[in-house]
Amino acid sequence: MTTSTGLPATQELHGPLFLERTWLWLIFSIYYFVPFFYSPLSWSFQGVLILAYGIFVLLFLLAAGHCMQPRGLAFKVAVIGLILLGFIVTPISAGSSSTFFTYAGFLLGFVLPLRRLIPTIGSLLLLVTLFYFYLGNHASYFFIPIIAGTITIGTWGYLEQMRMKAHRQELKSNEEMKSLATIAERERIARDLHDLLGHTLSSIAVTAELAEKLLKHHREAEALEHIKALHKVAREGLGLVRQTVSGYKHRGLQGEVLRLCDTLRTRGFMVMVEGRIPDLDARSETIAILTLTELTTNVLRHSQGTHCTLSFSSADEQTEIVFSDNGKIKELQPGNGLRGIQERLQSIGAQLVIDTAQHTCFRFILPAVALAMHQEEAEFS
């Protein structure tokens, strides 16, 4: 049984589908055409209803496109137009007109605060009630669907509004956390460099000053020893600076896995990390990070899936990394990215195995022998 690394596997909240795929909401308007099959409508009336539906689609898309500016003229005209269209169509086909009122209710629920939504919906339903009594028995399929549909769909619109606000608040909190983390990292770097360079430069200054005084008194032999010590301190300081800077170049495999998982979740994928993220030598870690980054990019560009799994396992000092998603592709054409991955892995004796039989799965093993060879090369270089 695999163990989790503790990374959150929940999917990040996203903006309402209404804003991302507005046209999908028009699927529900198919009920508009139900009365065509049980009401005796002449061809002329059917033509008027089809024309009214076309106007409805244009008004709905106009309102959806301007719903982020609900106080603007375009949104108000579109919603009022939907309501008037509902009143106009009701005498012709009372069962069809309820579609226009429910869509108007959704739009109002999506943009209005609760203190304005309740009186607005109430006023609309009052007008509908008065119109119902005015028409009498001619609107037998009109009153109940509009009352129930406007209230329920308007509530749905309001819940979508709350969901969008929660999403924005979460994004804002994430940005604030990233900003605080960046500030903390900068302060840490400044503190580390101050501690490192402050001590080294102080030693260089004291040693150089002492060597200068010895030279003034013609004590060249002692001065030479201090100059040698100065050279040694400078080299040690340079080595420490290089080591420190190398540590800042990337956040390690675990940090990069966190970043890549956040990127995938932001784009709508659910991500599960299994196993323990291993500690690798510098070169192997760099190759693993570049490989996973390229695979993540490949998934974001081409995958039609919704779930990704990244698993780590170790056996006989070998590390196996598997990156898979539930998207299915017919044929995979290796591009420059995948060829680059193959070349990097081959440089340490590893190979990328791709399986697209059921889902898309990338697997590679970092061999212990290759890792040891590169560690020895690094020591002698």
mmCIF file of C-alpha atoms in Angstrom:
data_model
loop_
_atom_site.group_PDB
_atom_site.id
_atom_site.type_symbol
_atom_site.label_atom_id
_atom_site.label_comp_id
_atom_site.label_asym_id
_atom_site.label_seq_id
_atom_site.Cartn_x
_atom_site.Cartn_y
_atom_site.Cartn_z
ATOM 1 C CA MET A 1 0.000 0.000 0.000
ATOM 2 C CA THR A 2 1.453 3.331 -0.978
ATOM 3 C CA THR A 3 1.729 6.232 1.388
ATOM 4 C CA SER A 4 0.870 9.795 0.645
ATOM 5 C CA THR A 5 3.365 12.603 0.938
ATOM 6 C CA GLY A 6 0.806 14.778 2.632
ATOM 7 C CA LEU A 7 0.180 16.998 -0.388
ATOM 8 C CA PRO A 8 -3.414 18.172 -0.595
ATOM 9 C CA ALA A 9 -5.189 16.202 -3.281
ATOM 10 C CA THR A 10 -8.370 18.225 -3.369
ATOM 11 C CA GLN A 11 -9.222 20.099 -6.518
ATOM 12 C CA GLU A 12 -8.919 23.819 -6.375
ATOM 13 C CA LEU A 13 -12.089 25.858 -6.693
ATOM 14 C CA HIS A 14 -12.690 27.331 -10.096
ATOM 15 C CA GLY A 15 -14.792 30.094 -11.520
ATOM 16 C CA PRO A 16 -18.416 29.311 -12.384
ATOM 17 C CA LEU A 17 -18.939 27.248 -15.492
ATOM 18 C CA PHE A 18 -21.520 29.835 -16.543
ATOM 19 C CA LEU A 19 -18.723 32.301 -17.330
ATOM 20 C CA GLU A 20 -16.372 29.741 -18.863
ATOM 21 C CA ARG A 21 -18.911 27.840 -21.015
ATOM 22 C CA THR A 22 -21.902 30.163 -21.349
ATOM 23 C CA TRP A 23 -23.300 28.355 -24.371
ATOM 24 C CA LEU A 24 -23.810 25.187 -22.298
ATOM 25 C CA TRP A 25 -26.607 26.920 -20.404
ATOM 26 C CA LEU A 26 -28.620 27.149 -23.605
ATOM 27 C CA ILE A 27 -29.087 23.367 -23.516
ATOM 28 C CA PHE A 28 -31.714 23.814 -20.803
ATOM 29 C CA SER A 29 -33.733 26.036 -23.106
ATOM 30 C CA ILE A 30 -34.769 22.960 -25.126
ATOM 31 C CA TYR A 31 -37.907 22.879 -22.959
ATOM 32 C CA TYR A 32 -38.990 25.965 -24.876
ATOM 33 C CA PHE A 33 -39.926 23.691 -27.808
ATOM 34 C CA VAL A 34 -41.943 21.114 -25.819
ATOM 35 C CA PRO A 35 -45.306 22.887 -26.417
ATOM 36 C CA PHE A 36 -44.687 22.546 -30.158
ATOM 37 C CA PHE A 37 -45.575 18.846 -29.820
ATOM 38 C CA TYR A 38 -48.808 19.077 -27.843
ATOM 39 C CA SER A 39 -50.253 22.511 -28.740
ATOM 40 C CA PRO A 40 -52.025 23.103 -32.074
ATOM 41 C CA LEU A 41 -49.883 25.953 -33.403
ATOM 42 C CA SER A 42 -50.134 27.259 -36.955
ATOM 43 C CA TRP A 43 -47.025 27.635 -39.077
ATOM 44 C CA SER A 44 -47.136 31.392 -38.606
ATOM 45 C CA PHE A 45 -47.176 31.057 -34.797
ATOM 46 C CA GLN A 46 -44.355 28.537 -34.919
ATOM 47 C CA GLY A 47 -42.337 30.962 -37.018
ATOM 48 C CA VAL A 48 -42.957 33.746 -34.480
ATOM 49 C CA LEU A 49 -41.861 31.459 -31.635
ATOM 50 C CA ILE A 50 -38.684 30.452 -33.468
ATOM 51 C CA LEU A 51 -37.910 34.117 -34.117
ATOM 52 C CA ALA A 52 -38.537 34.866 -30.433
ATOM 53 C CA TYR A 53 -36.140 32.069 -29.490
ATOM 54 C CA GLY A 54 -33.442 33.549 -31.707
ATOM 55 C CA ILE A 55 -33.900 36.920 -29.993
ATOM 56 C CA PHE A 56 -33.747 35.150 -26.628
ATOM 57 C CA VAL A 57 -30.381 33.562 -27.478
ATOM 58 C CA LEU A 58 -28.929 36.925 -28.494
ATOM 59 C CA LEU A 59 -30.247 38.642 -25.350
ATOM 60 C CA PHE A 60 -28.965 35.865 -23.079
ATOM 61 C CA LEU A 61 -25.476 35.923 -24.598
ATOM 62 C CA LEU A 62 -25.468 39.736 -24.359
ATOM 63 C CA ALA A 63 -26.407 39.597 -20.671
ATOM 64 C CA ALA A 64 -23.861 36.860 -19.954
ATOM 65 C CA GLY A 65 -21.126 38.848 -21.669
ATOM 66 C CA HIS A 66 -21.856 41.917 -19.515
ATOM 67 C CA CYS A 67 -22.840 40.251 -16.232
ATOM 68 C CA MET A 68 -19.620 41.443 -14.607
ATOM 69 C CA GLN A 69 -20.906 45.009 -15.158
ATOM 70 C CA PRO A 70 -24.518 44.561 -14.003
ATOM 71 C CA ARG A 71 -25.028 48.305 -13.630
ATOM 72 C CA GLY A 72 -24.180 48.836 -17.279
ATOM 73 C CA LEU A 73 -26.808 49.559 -19.914
ATOM 74 C CA ALA A 74 -26.164 46.388 -21.928
ATOM 75 C CA PHE A 75 -26.914 44.001 -19.058
ATOM 76 C CA LYS A 76 -30.041 45.886 -17.983
ATOM 77 C CA VAL A 77 -31.397 46.042 -21.546
ATOM 78 C CA ALA A 78 -30.742 42.305 -22.061
ATOM 79 C CA VAL A 79 -32.508 41.213 -18.840
ATOM 80 C CA ILE A 80 -35.461 43.557 -19.350
ATOM 81 C CA GLY A 81 -35.658 42.321 -22.942
ATOM 82 C CA LEU A 82 -35.865 38.701 -21.737
ATOM 83 C CA ILE A 83 -38.702 39.581 -19.354
ATOM 84 C CA LEU A 84 -40.640 41.531 -22.014
ATOM 85 C CA LEU A 85 -40.083 38.704 -24.478
ATOM 86 C CA GLY A 86 -41.633 36.326 -21.931
ATOM 87 C CA PHE A 87 -44.750 38.499 -21.599
ATOM 88 C CA ILE A 88 -45.051 38.788 -25.390
ATOM 89 C CA VAL A 89 -44.744 35.048 -26.042
ATOM 90 C CA THR A 90 -47.075 33.957 -23.207
ATOM 91 C CA PRO A 91 -50.369 34.581 -25.125
ATOM 92 C CA ILE A 92 -49.010 32.546 -28.050
ATOM 93 C CA SER A 93 -47.445 29.650 -26.109
ATOM 94 C CA ALA A 94 -47.663 29.937 -22.325
ATOM 95 C CA GLY A 95 -45.614 26.763 -21.841
ATOM 96 C CA SER A 96 -42.701 28.195 -23.818
ATOM 97 C CA SER A 97 -42.503 31.620 -22.208
ATOM 98 C CA SER A 98 -41.470 30.245 -18.798
ATOM 99 C CA THR A 99 -38.001 29.633 -20.304
ATOM 100 C CA PHE A 100 -37.392 33.370 -20.677
ATOM 101 C CA PHE A 101 -38.420 34.172 -17.098
ATOM 102 C CA THR A 102 -36.275 31.436 -15.551
ATOM 103 C CA TYR A 103 -33.197 32.556 -17.486
ATOM 104 C CA ALA A 104 -33.827 36.140 -16.389
ATOM 105 C CA GLY A 105 -34.139 34.868 -12.801
ATOM 106 C CA PHE A 106 -30.778 33.108 -13.062
ATOM 107 C CA LEU A 107 -29.056 36.235 -14.367
ATOM 108 C CA LEU A 108 -30.554 38.365 -11.618
ATOM 109 C CA GLY A 109 -29.485 35.839 -8.982
ATOM 110 C CA PHE A 110 -25.975 35.767 -10.402
ATOM 111 C CA VAL A 111 -25.360 39.525 -10.205
ATOM 112 C CA LEU A 112 -27.558 41.015 -7.462
ATOM 113 C CA PRO A 113 -26.777 41.055 -3.734
ATOM 114 C CA LEU A 114 -29.358 39.304 -1.580
ATOM 115 C CA ARG A 115 -30.854 42.550 -0.270
ATOM 116 C CA ARG A 116 -31.689 43.583 -3.853
ATOM 117 C CA LEU A 117 -32.344 40.140 -5.278
ATOM 118 C CA ILE A 118 -35.320 39.320 -3.041
ATOM 119 C CA PRO A 119 -37.356 42.486 -3.815
ATOM 120 C CA THR A 120 -36.440 42.298 -7.516
ATOM 121 C CA ILE A 121 -37.567 38.673 -7.860
ATOM 122 C CA GLY A 122 -40.615 39.476 -5.738
ATOM 123 C CA SER A 123 -41.580 42.369 -8.031
ATOM 124 C CA LEU A 124 -41.104 40.192 -11.097
ATOM 125 C CA LEU A 125 -43.307 37.444 -9.673
ATOM 126 C CA LEU A 126 -45.952 40.042 -8.748
ATOM 127 C CA LEU A 127 -46.048 41.204 -12.364
ATOM 128 C CA VAL A 128 -46.308 37.586 -13.494
ATOM 129 C CA THR A 129 -49.204 36.994 -11.085
ATOM 130 C CA LEU A 130 -51.080 40.075 -12.302
ATOM 131 C CA PHE A 131 -50.494 39.050 -15.891
ATOM 132 C CA TYR A 132 -51.765 35.555 -15.112
ATOM 133 C CA PHE A 133 -55.065 36.863 -13.754
ATOM 134 C CA TYR A 134 -55.317 39.204 -16.719
ATOM 135 C CA LEU A 135 -55.005 36.302 -19.177
ATOM 136 C CA GLY A 136 -57.194 33.931 -17.177
ATOM 137 C CA ASN A 137 -57.533 30.395 -18.530
ATOM 138 C CA HIS A 138 -55.370 31.190 -21.543
ATOM 139 C CA ALA A 139 -52.314 30.727 -19.344
ATOM 140 C CA SER A 140 -52.964 27.362 -17.720
ATOM 141 C CA TYR A 141 -49.350 26.246 -18.362
ATOM 142 C CA PHE A 142 -47.870 29.589 -17.473
ATOM 143 C CA PHE A 143 -48.138 30.500 -13.801
ATOM 144 C CA ILE A 144 -46.725 27.551 -11.799
ATOM 145 C CA PRO A 145 -43.676 26.865 -14.031
ATOM 146 C CA ILE A 146 -42.663 30.523 -13.948
ATOM 147 C CA ILE A 147 -43.101 30.915 -10.186
ATOM 148 C CA ALA A 148 -41.255 27.699 -9.343
ATOM 149 C CA GLY A 149 -38.618 28.079 -12.073
ATOM 150 C CA THR A 150 -37.794 31.726 -11.350
ATOM 151 C CA ILE A 151 -37.368 31.071 -7.601
ATOM 152 C CA THR A 152 -35.297 27.880 -7.940
ATOM 153 C CA ILE A 153 -33.142 28.986 -10.877
ATOM 154 C CA GLY A 154 -32.705 32.441 -9.337
ATOM 155 C CA THR A 155 -31.452 30.738 -6.157
ATOM 156 C CA TRP A 156 -29.083 28.672 -8.277
ATOM 157 C CA GLY A 157 -27.753 31.875 -9.841
ATOM 158 C CA TYR A 158 -27.195 33.365 -6.392
ATOM 159 C CA LEU A 159 -25.295 30.247 -5.262
ATOM 160 C CA GLU A 160 -23.093 30.550 -8.352
ATOM 161 C CA GLN A 161 -22.428 34.150 -7.387
ATOM 162 C CA MET A 162 -21.377 33.042 -3.886
ATOM 163 C CA ARG A 163 -19.165 30.352 -5.377
ATOM 164 C CA MET A 164 -17.445 32.878 -7.640
ATOM 165 C CA LYS A 165 -16.812 35.212 -4.701
ATOM 166 C CA ALA A 166 -15.351 32.349 -2.665
ATOM 167 C CA HIS A 167 -13.092 31.475 -5.586
ATOM 168 C CA ARG A 168 -11.873 35.057 -5.868
ATOM 169 C CA GLN A 169 -11.243 35.223 -2.128
ATOM 170 C CA GLU A 170 -9.242 31.999 -2.284
ATOM 171 C CA LEU A 171 -7.158 33.313 -5.170
ATOM 172 C CA LYS A 172 -6.552 36.526 -3.244
ATOM 173 C CA SER A 173 -5.467 34.555 -0.160
ATOM 174 C CA ASN A 174 -3.148 32.409 -2.277
ATOM 175 C CA GLU A 175 -1.578 35.499 -3.810
ATOM 176 C CA GLU A 176 -1.078 37.016 -0.370
ATOM 177 C CA MET A 177 0.537 33.793 0.865
ATOM 178 C CA LYS A 178 2.843 33.693 -2.161
ATOM 179 C CA SER A 179 3.769 37.336 -1.598
ATOM 180 C CA LEU A 180 4.553 36.675 2.078
ATOM 181 C CA ALA A 181 6.552 33.575 1.145
ATOM 182 C CA THR A 182 8.546 35.601 -1.397
ATOM 183 C CA ILE A 183 9.301 38.289 1.166
ATOM 184 C CA ALA A 184 10.352 35.659 3.713
ATOM 185 C CA GLU A 185 12.608 33.975 1.141
ATOM 186 C CA ARG A 186 14.252 37.287 0.252
ATOM 187 C CA GLU A 187 14.847 38.020 3.919
ATOM 188 C CA ARG A 188 16.363 34.569 4.382
ATOM 189 C CA ILE A 189 18.684 35.040 1.413
ATOM 190 C CA ALA A 190 19.709 38.485 2.670
ATOM 191 C CA ARG A 191 20.353 37.087 6.151
ATOM 192 C CA ASP A 192 22.357 34.130 4.826
ATOM 193 C CA LEU A 193 24.465 36.306 2.555
ATOM 194 C CA HIS A 194 25.028 38.820 5.356
ATOM 195 C CA ASP A 195 26.182 36.100 7.731
ATOM 196 C CA LEU A 196 28.328 34.471 5.078
ATOM 197 C CA LEU A 197 29.901 37.490 3.377
ATOM 198 C CA GLY A 198 30.075 39.557 6.567
ATOM 199 C CA HIS A 199 32.326 37.035 8.298
ATOM 200 C CA THR A 200 34.415 36.319 5.181
ATOM 201 C CA LEU A 201 34.934 39.963 4.229
ATOM 202 C CA SER A 202 35.767 40.890 7.817
ATOM 203 C CA SER A 203 38.466 38.184 7.890
ATOM 204 C CA ILE A 204 39.841 39.409 4.553
ATOM 205 C CA ALA A 205 39.926 43.020 5.774
ATOM 206 C CA VAL A 206 41.721 42.164 9.035
ATOM 207 C CA THR A 207 44.236 39.873 7.314
ATOM 208 C CA ALA A 208 44.932 42.403 4.540
ATOM 209 C CA GLU A 209 45.416 45.207 7.085
ATOM 210 C CA LEU A 210 47.869 43.080 9.072
ATOM 211 C CA ALA A 211 49.818 42.152 5.929
ATOM 212 C CA GLU A 212 50.008 45.835 4.984
ATOM 213 C CA LYS A 213 51.469 46.750 8.374
ATOM 214 C CA LEU A 214 54.040 43.955 8.151
ATOM 215 C CA LEU A 215 55.144 45.132 4.707
ATOM 216 C CA LYS A 216 55.594 48.668 6.044
ATOM 217 C CA HIS A 217 58.002 47.274 8.638
ATOM 218 C CA HIS A 218 59.793 45.228 5.960
ATOM 219 C CA ARG A 219 58.699 41.915 7.453
ATOM 220 C CA GLU A 220 58.054 40.363 4.069
ATOM 221 C CA ALA A 221 58.163 36.726 5.178
ATOM 222 C CA GLU A 222 55.419 37.210 7.777
ATOM 223 C CA ALA A 223 53.443 39.366 5.359
ATOM 224 C CA LEU A 224 53.670 36.615 2.743
ATOM 225 C CA GLU A 225 52.172 34.118 5.181
ATOM 226 C CA HIS A 226 49.260 36.450 5.816
ATOM 227 C CA ILE A 227 48.785 36.993 2.084
ATOM 228 C CA LYS A 228 48.630 33.217 1.645
ATOM 229 C CA ALA A 229 46.059 33.068 4.438
ATOM 230 C CA LEU A 230 44.182 35.888 2.708
ATOM 231 C CA HIS A 231 44.136 33.871 -0.507
ATOM 232 C CA LYS A 232 42.833 30.816 1.343
ATOM 233 C CA VAL A 233 40.054 32.787 3.058
ATOM 234 C CA ALA A 234 39.031 34.314 -0.266
ATOM 235 C CA ARG A 235 38.838 30.894 -1.976
ATOM 236 C CA GLU A 236 36.864 29.403 0.906
ATOM 237 C CA GLY A 237 34.495 32.355 0.819
ATOM 238 C CA LEU A 238 34.017 31.970 -2.938
ATOM 239 C CA GLY A 239 33.249 28.276 -2.472
ATOM 240 C CA LEU A 240 30.679 29.042 0.199
ATOM 241 C CA VAL A 241 29.040 31.661 -2.025
ATOM 242 C CA ARG A 242 28.828 29.196 -4.922
ATOM 243 C CA GLN A 243 27.389 26.531 -2.651
ATOM 244 C CA THR A 244 24.835 28.930 -1.223
ATOM 245 C CA VAL A 245 23.784 30.266 -4.630
ATOM 246 C CA SER A 246 23.459 26.709 -5.977
ATOM 247 C CA GLY A 247 20.999 26.003 -3.192
ATOM 248 C CA TYR A 248 18.877 28.941 -4.342
ATOM 249 C CA LYS A 249 18.699 27.900 -8.002
ATOM 250 C CA HIS A 250 15.814 25.535 -7.417
ATOM 251 C CA ARG A 251 13.729 24.364 -4.500
ATOM 252 C CA GLY A 252 14.668 20.711 -4.833
ATOM 253 C CA LEU A 253 12.529 17.881 -6.153
ATOM 254 C CA GLN A 254 9.964 18.129 -3.358
ATOM 255 C CA GLY A 255 9.489 21.867 -3.850
ATOM 256 C CA GLU A 256 9.127 21.457 -7.621
ATOM 257 C CA VAL A 257 6.603 18.636 -7.170
ATOM 258 C CA LEU A 258 4.536 20.968 -4.978
ATOM 259 C CA ARG A 259 4.716 23.695 -7.619
ATOM 260 C CA LEU A 260 3.760 21.367 -10.488
ATOM 261 C CA CYS A 261 0.826 19.948 -8.507
ATOM 262 C CA ASP A 262 -0.438 23.469 -7.802
ATOM 263 C CA THR A 263 -0.160 24.270 -11.519
ATOM 264 C CA LEU A 264 -2.197 21.189 -12.469
ATOM 265 C CA ARG A 265 -4.862 21.877 -9.832
ATOM 266 C CA THR A 266 -5.138 25.463 -11.042
ATOM 267 C CA ARG A 267 -5.966 24.139 -14.525
ATOM 268 C CA GLY A 268 -8.732 21.856 -13.170
ATOM 269 C CA PHE A 269 -6.917 18.550 -12.601
ATOM 270 C CA MET A 270 -7.237 16.506 -9.450
ATOM 271 C CA VAL A 271 -3.729 15.437 -8.423
ATOM 272 C CA MET A 272 -2.620 12.538 -6.207
ATOM 273 C CA VAL A 273 0.999 12.092 -5.118
ATOM 274 C CA GLU A 274 1.905 8.602 -3.910
ATOM 275 C CA GLY A 275 5.043 7.311 -2.245
ATOM 276 C CA ARG A 276 7.933 9.185 -0.694
ATOM 277 C CA ILE A 277 9.716 11.831 -2.752
ATOM 278 C CA PRO A 278 13.358 10.634 -2.794
ATOM 279 C CA ASP A 279 16.558 12.514 -2.061
ATOM 280 C CA LEU A 280 18.680 12.483 -5.231
ATOM 281 C CA ASP A 281 22.096 13.789 -6.144
ATOM 282 C CA ALA A 282 22.208 17.194 -7.820
ATOM 283 C CA ARG A 283 22.388 16.006 -11.452
ATOM 284 C CA SER A 284 19.711 13.321 -11.139
ATOM 285 C CA GLU A 285 17.461 15.719 -9.251
ATOM 286 C CA THR A 286 17.835 18.311 -11.991
ATOM 287 C CA ILE A 287 16.999 15.762 -14.701
ATOM 288 C CA ALA A 288 13.976 14.511 -12.721
ATOM 289 C CA ILE A 289 12.710 18.091 -12.267
ATOM 290 C CA LEU A 290 13.134 18.932 -15.965
ATOM 291 C CA THR A 291 11.432 15.679 -16.969
ATOM 292 C CA LEU A 292 8.429 16.196 -14.687
ATOM 293 C CA THR A 293 8.143 19.837 -15.784
ATOM 294 C CA GLU A 294 8.044 18.800 -19.456
ATOM 295 C CA LEU A 295 5.516 16.033 -18.756
ATOM 296 C CA THR A 296 3.303 18.480 -16.855
ATOM 297 C CA THR A 297 3.453 20.896 -19.793
ATOM 298 C CA ASN A 298 2.531 18.026 -22.121
ATOM 299 C CA VAL A 299 -0.500 17.137 -19.982
ATOM 300 C CA LEU A 300 -1.688 20.748 -19.803
ATOM 301 C CA ARG A 301 -1.435 21.153 -23.571
ATOM 302 C CA HIS A 302 -2.722 17.835 -24.869
ATOM 303 C CA SER A 303 -4.490 15.809 -22.183
ATOM 304 C CA GLN A 304 -8.270 15.472 -22.191
ATOM 305 C CA GLY A 305 -8.222 13.968 -18.700
ATOM 306 C CA THR A 306 -9.220 15.277 -15.294
ATOM 307 C CA HIS A 307 -7.040 13.301 -12.872
ATOM 308 C CA CYS A 308 -3.251 12.966 -12.569
ATOM 309 C CA THR A 309 -1.179 10.623 -10.423
ATOM 310 C CA LEU A 310 2.498 11.057 -9.604
ATOM 311 C CA SER A 311 4.084 8.135 -7.774
ATOM 312 C CA PHE A 312 7.580 7.493 -6.403
ATOM 313 C CA SER A 313 9.011 4.131 -5.385
ATOM 314 C CA SER A 314 12.496 2.860 -4.538
ATOM 315 C CA ALA A 315 13.953 -0.632 -4.787
ATOM 316 C CA ASP A 316 17.573 -1.842 -4.886
ATOM 317 C CA GLU A 317 18.707 1.798 -4.640
ATOM 318 C CA GLN A 318 16.824 2.547 -7.865
ATOM 319 C CA THR A 319 14.158 5.220 -8.028
ATOM 320 C CA GLU A 320 11.066 4.720 -10.216
ATOM 321 C CA ILE A 321 8.912 7.731 -11.056
ATOM 322 C CA VAL A 322 5.514 7.294 -12.755
ATOM 323 C CA PHE A 323 3.456 10.198 -14.102
ATOM 324 C CA SER A 324 0.009 9.301 -15.444
ATOM 325 C CA ASP A 325 -3.349 10.880 -16.213
ATOM 326 C CA ASN A 326 -6.762 9.522 -17.146
ATOM 327 C CA GLY A 327 -6.798 11.150 -20.562
ATOM 328 C CA LYS A 328 -6.849 8.808 -23.544
ATOM 329 C CA ILE A 329 -5.075 9.560 -26.817
ATOM 330 C CA LYS A 330 -5.085 7.515 -30.006
ATOM 331 C CA GLU A 331 -1.507 8.178 -31.036
ATOM 332 C CA LEU A 332 1.387 10.017 -29.428
ATOM 333 C CA GLN A 333 3.754 11.848 -31.763
ATOM 334 C CA PRO A 334 7.037 12.569 -29.906
ATOM 335 C CA GLY A 335 8.009 16.209 -30.297
ATOM 336 C CA ASN A 336 11.054 18.160 -29.250
ATOM 337 C CA GLY A 337 9.952 18.042 -25.625
ATOM 338 C CA LEU A 338 9.717 14.238 -25.392
ATOM 339 C CA ARG A 339 12.895 13.790 -27.410
ATOM 340 C CA GLY A 340 14.676 16.165 -25.029
ATOM 341 C CA ILE A 341 13.430 14.087 -22.086
ATOM 342 C CA GLN A 342 14.756 10.898 -23.688
ATOM 343 C CA GLU A 343 18.173 12.468 -24.276
ATOM 344 C CA ARG A 344 18.454 13.731 -20.687
ATOM 345 C CA LEU A 345 17.469 10.381 -19.214
ATOM 346 C CA GLN A 346 19.797 8.465 -21.539
ATOM 347 C CA SER A 347 22.689 10.611 -20.326
ATOM 348 C CA ILE A 348 22.371 8.906 -16.915
ATOM 349 C CA GLY A 349 21.445 5.473 -18.240
ATOM 350 C CA ALA A 350 17.686 5.837 -17.794
ATOM 351 C CA GLN A 351 14.906 5.558 -20.349
ATOM 352 C CA LEU A 352 11.382 6.914 -20.662
ATOM 353 C CA VAL A 353 8.642 4.297 -21.173
ATOM 354 C CA ILE A 354 5.313 5.547 -22.561
ATOM 355 C CA ASP A 355 2.090 3.537 -22.269
ATOM 356 C CA THR A 356 -1.097 4.784 -23.955
ATOM 357 C CA ALA A 357 -3.044 1.506 -24.022
ATOM 358 C CA GLN A 358 -5.678 2.578 -21.486
ATOM 359 C CA HIS A 359 -4.539 5.941 -20.169
ATOM 360 C CA THR A 360 -1.446 8.056 -20.712
ATOM 361 C CA CYS A 361 1.403 6.841 -18.494
ATOM 362 C CA PHE A 362 5.064 7.922 -18.442
ATOM 363 C CA ARG A 363 7.548 5.817 -16.441
ATOM 364 C CA PHE A 364 11.282 6.215 -15.908
ATOM 365 C CA ILE A 365 13.806 4.630 -13.526
ATOM 366 C CA LEU A 366 16.912 6.389 -12.241
ATOM 367 C CA PRO A 367 19.544 3.616 -11.924
ATOM 368 C CA ALA A 368 21.771 3.465 -8.849
ATOM 369 C CA VAL A 369 24.892 2.706 -10.938
ATOM 370 C CA ALA A 370 24.460 5.779 -13.080
ATOM 371 C CA LEU A 371 23.870 7.939 -10.044
ATOM 372 C CA ALA A 372 27.020 6.665 -8.387
ATOM 373 C CA MET A 373 29.048 7.285 -11.562
ATOM 374 C CA HIS A 374 27.848 10.875 -11.758
ATOM 375 C CA GLN A 375 28.609 11.432 -8.092
ATOM 376 C CA GLU A 376 32.180 10.239 -8.684
ATOM 377 C CA GLU A 377 32.515 12.439 -11.771
ATOM 378 C CA ALA A 378 31.329 15.419 -9.754
ATOM 379 C CA GLU A 379 33.967 14.723 -7.093
ATOM 380 C CA PHE A 380 36.828 14.585 -9.608
ATOM 381 C CA SER A 381 35.678 17.563 -11.717
#
